[in-house]
mmCIF file of C-alpha atoms in Angstrom:
data_model
loop_
_atom_site.group_PDB
_atom_site.id
_atom_site.type_symbol
_atom_site.label_atom_id
_atom_site.label_comp_id
_atom_site.label_asym_id
_atom_site.label_seq_id
_atom_site.Cartn_x
_atom_site.Cartn_y
_atom_site.Cartn_z
ATOM 1 C CA MET A 1 -62.461 154.695 -49.642
ATOM 2 C CA THR A 2 -60.279 156.902 -51.829
ATOM 3 C CA LYS A 3 -56.794 158.051 -50.894
ATOM 4 C CA ILE A 4 -56.077 161.708 -51.639
ATOM 5 C CA GLY A 5 -52.460 162.453 -50.814
ATOM 6 C CA GLN A 6 -52.170 161.818 -47.091
ATOM 7 C CA LEU A 7 -55.929 162.138 -46.523
ATOM 8 C CA GLU A 8 -58.617 159.546 -46.924
ATOM 9 C CA ASP A 9 -62.030 160.668 -48.082
ATOM 10 C CA THR A 10 -63.391 159.535 -44.712
ATOM 11 C CA ASP A 11 -61.167 162.189 -43.055
ATOM 12 C CA ILE A 12 -62.998 164.981 -44.850
ATOM 13 C CA ASP A 13 -65.977 166.092 -42.810
ATOM 14 C CA ILE A 14 -67.579 169.231 -44.175
ATOM 15 C CA ALA A 15 -70.787 170.389 -42.576
ATOM 16 C CA ILE A 16 -73.582 171.389 -44.931
ATOM 17 C CA ASP A 17 -74.983 174.070 -42.603
ATOM 18 C CA GLU A 18 -74.634 175.402 -39.059
ATOM 19 C CA GLY A 19 -77.344 173.068 -37.754
ATOM 20 C CA GLU A 20 -75.521 170.042 -39.064
ATOM 21 C CA ALA A 21 -72.224 171.329 -37.718
ATOM 22 C CA GLY A 22 -73.773 171.751 -34.264
ATOM 23 C CA GLU A 23 -75.276 168.284 -34.401
ATOM 24 C CA ARG A 24 -71.894 166.795 -35.287
ATOM 25 C CA ARG A 25 -70.207 168.635 -32.409
ATOM 26 C CA ALA A 26 -72.910 167.385 -30.024
ATOM 27 C CA THR A 27 -72.442 163.821 -31.252
ATOM 28 C CA GLU A 28 -68.686 164.096 -30.781
ATOM 29 C CA LEU A 29 -69.169 165.453 -27.243
ATOM 30 C CA ALA A 30 -71.535 162.596 -26.381
ATOM 31 C CA THR A 31 -69.022 160.078 -27.721
ATOM 32 C CA ARG A 32 -66.254 161.583 -25.611
ATOM 33 C CA ILE A 33 -68.419 161.560 -22.482
ATOM 34 C CA ARG A 34 -69.177 157.861 -23.114
ATOM 35 C CA MET A 35 -65.438 157.189 -23.418
ATOM 36 C CA VAL A 36 -64.809 158.937 -20.098
ATOM 37 C CA ALA A 37 -67.700 157.023 -18.515
ATOM 38 C CA ALA A 38 -66.147 153.726 -19.571
ATOM 39 C CA GLN A 39 -62.951 154.654 -17.716
ATOM 40 C CA ASP A 40 -64.297 156.707 -14.815
ATOM 41 C CA PRO A 41 -68.085 156.773 -14.315
ATOM 42 C CA LEU A 42 -67.951 159.236 -11.425
ATOM 43 C CA LEU A 43 -65.915 161.727 -13.434
ATOM 44 C CA ALA A 44 -68.341 161.399 -16.327
ATOM 45 C CA GLN A 45 -71.275 162.044 -13.969
ATOM 46 C CA ASP A 46 -69.547 165.167 -12.638
ATOM 47 C CA LEU A 47 -68.894 166.389 -16.185
ATOM 48 C CA VAL A 48 -72.534 165.882 -17.196
ATOM 49 C CA GLU A 49 -73.770 167.699 -14.096
ATOM 50 C CA GLU A 50 -71.400 170.624 -14.733
ATOM 51 C CA LEU A 51 -72.553 170.713 -18.359
ATOM 52 C CA ILE A 52 -76.208 170.886 -17.289
ATOM 53 C CA VAL A 53 -75.460 173.781 -14.937
ATOM 54 C CA ALA A 54 -73.464 175.633 -17.607
ATOM 55 C CA LEU A 55 -76.160 175.097 -20.248
ATOM 56 C CA ASP A 56 -78.859 176.274 -17.857
ATOM 57 C CA ARG A 57 -76.861 179.416 -17.113
ATOM 58 C CA ALA A 58 -76.237 180.053 -20.827
ATOM 59 C CA MET A 59 -79.936 179.550 -21.578
ATOM 60 C CA ASP A 60 -81.116 181.942 -18.842
ATOM 61 C CA GLY A 61 -82.483 179.135 -16.687
ATOM 62 C CA THR A 62 -84.591 177.457 -19.377
ATOM 63 C CA ILE A 63 -82.728 174.172 -19.923
ATOM 64 C CA ARG A 64 -85.569 172.221 -18.273
ATOM 65 C CA ASP A 65 -87.993 173.466 -20.922
ATOM 66 C CA HIS A 66 -85.945 171.649 -23.568
ATOM 67 C CA LEU A 67 -85.611 168.296 -21.805
ATOM 68 C CA ASP A 68 -87.923 165.397 -21.054
ATOM 69 C CA GLY A 69 -87.719 161.947 -19.542
ATOM 70 C CA PRO A 70 -84.550 160.930 -17.718
ATOM 71 C CA ALA A 71 -82.642 163.993 -18.938
ATOM 72 C CA ARG A 72 -85.190 166.324 -17.370
ATOM 73 C CA GLY A 73 -85.117 164.295 -14.160
ATOM 74 C CA MET A 74 -81.351 164.626 -13.990
ATOM 75 C CA ALA A 75 -81.564 168.380 -14.647
ATOM 76 C CA GLU A 76 -84.178 168.725 -11.888
ATOM 77 C CA ARG A 77 -81.907 166.880 -9.482
ATOM 78 C CA VAL A 78 -78.800 168.862 -10.437
ATOM 79 C CA LEU A 79 -80.472 172.268 -10.561
ATOM 80 C CA GLY A 80 -82.865 171.705 -7.675
ATOM 81 C CA GLU A 81 -86.603 171.340 -7.665
ATOM 82 C CA SER A 82 -87.377 175.060 -7.507
ATOM 83 C CA ASP A 83 -88.028 177.110 -10.615
ATOM 84 C CA PRO A 84 -84.940 178.803 -11.987
ATOM 85 C CA ILE A 85 -84.469 182.493 -11.325
ATOM 86 C CA ARG A 86 -85.179 184.384 -14.530
#
């Protein structure tokens, strides 16, 4: 690790492209949700459910099409079993 003034080279995080930047933001969000879950599991569950609803709204009701396994099951439970209104 190299010191550059007050910064360490590990503090510099430059995304190569928009896809990588989005992936890093998603990873950071997941890490923060895990931290909340460690302190308050019910709050973390509420946050995840609100996130699913917001993502579904932003994606015109198609979030289920992008999920599988347990994530899709959770989305089905949160959003209801009926098909989304499109």
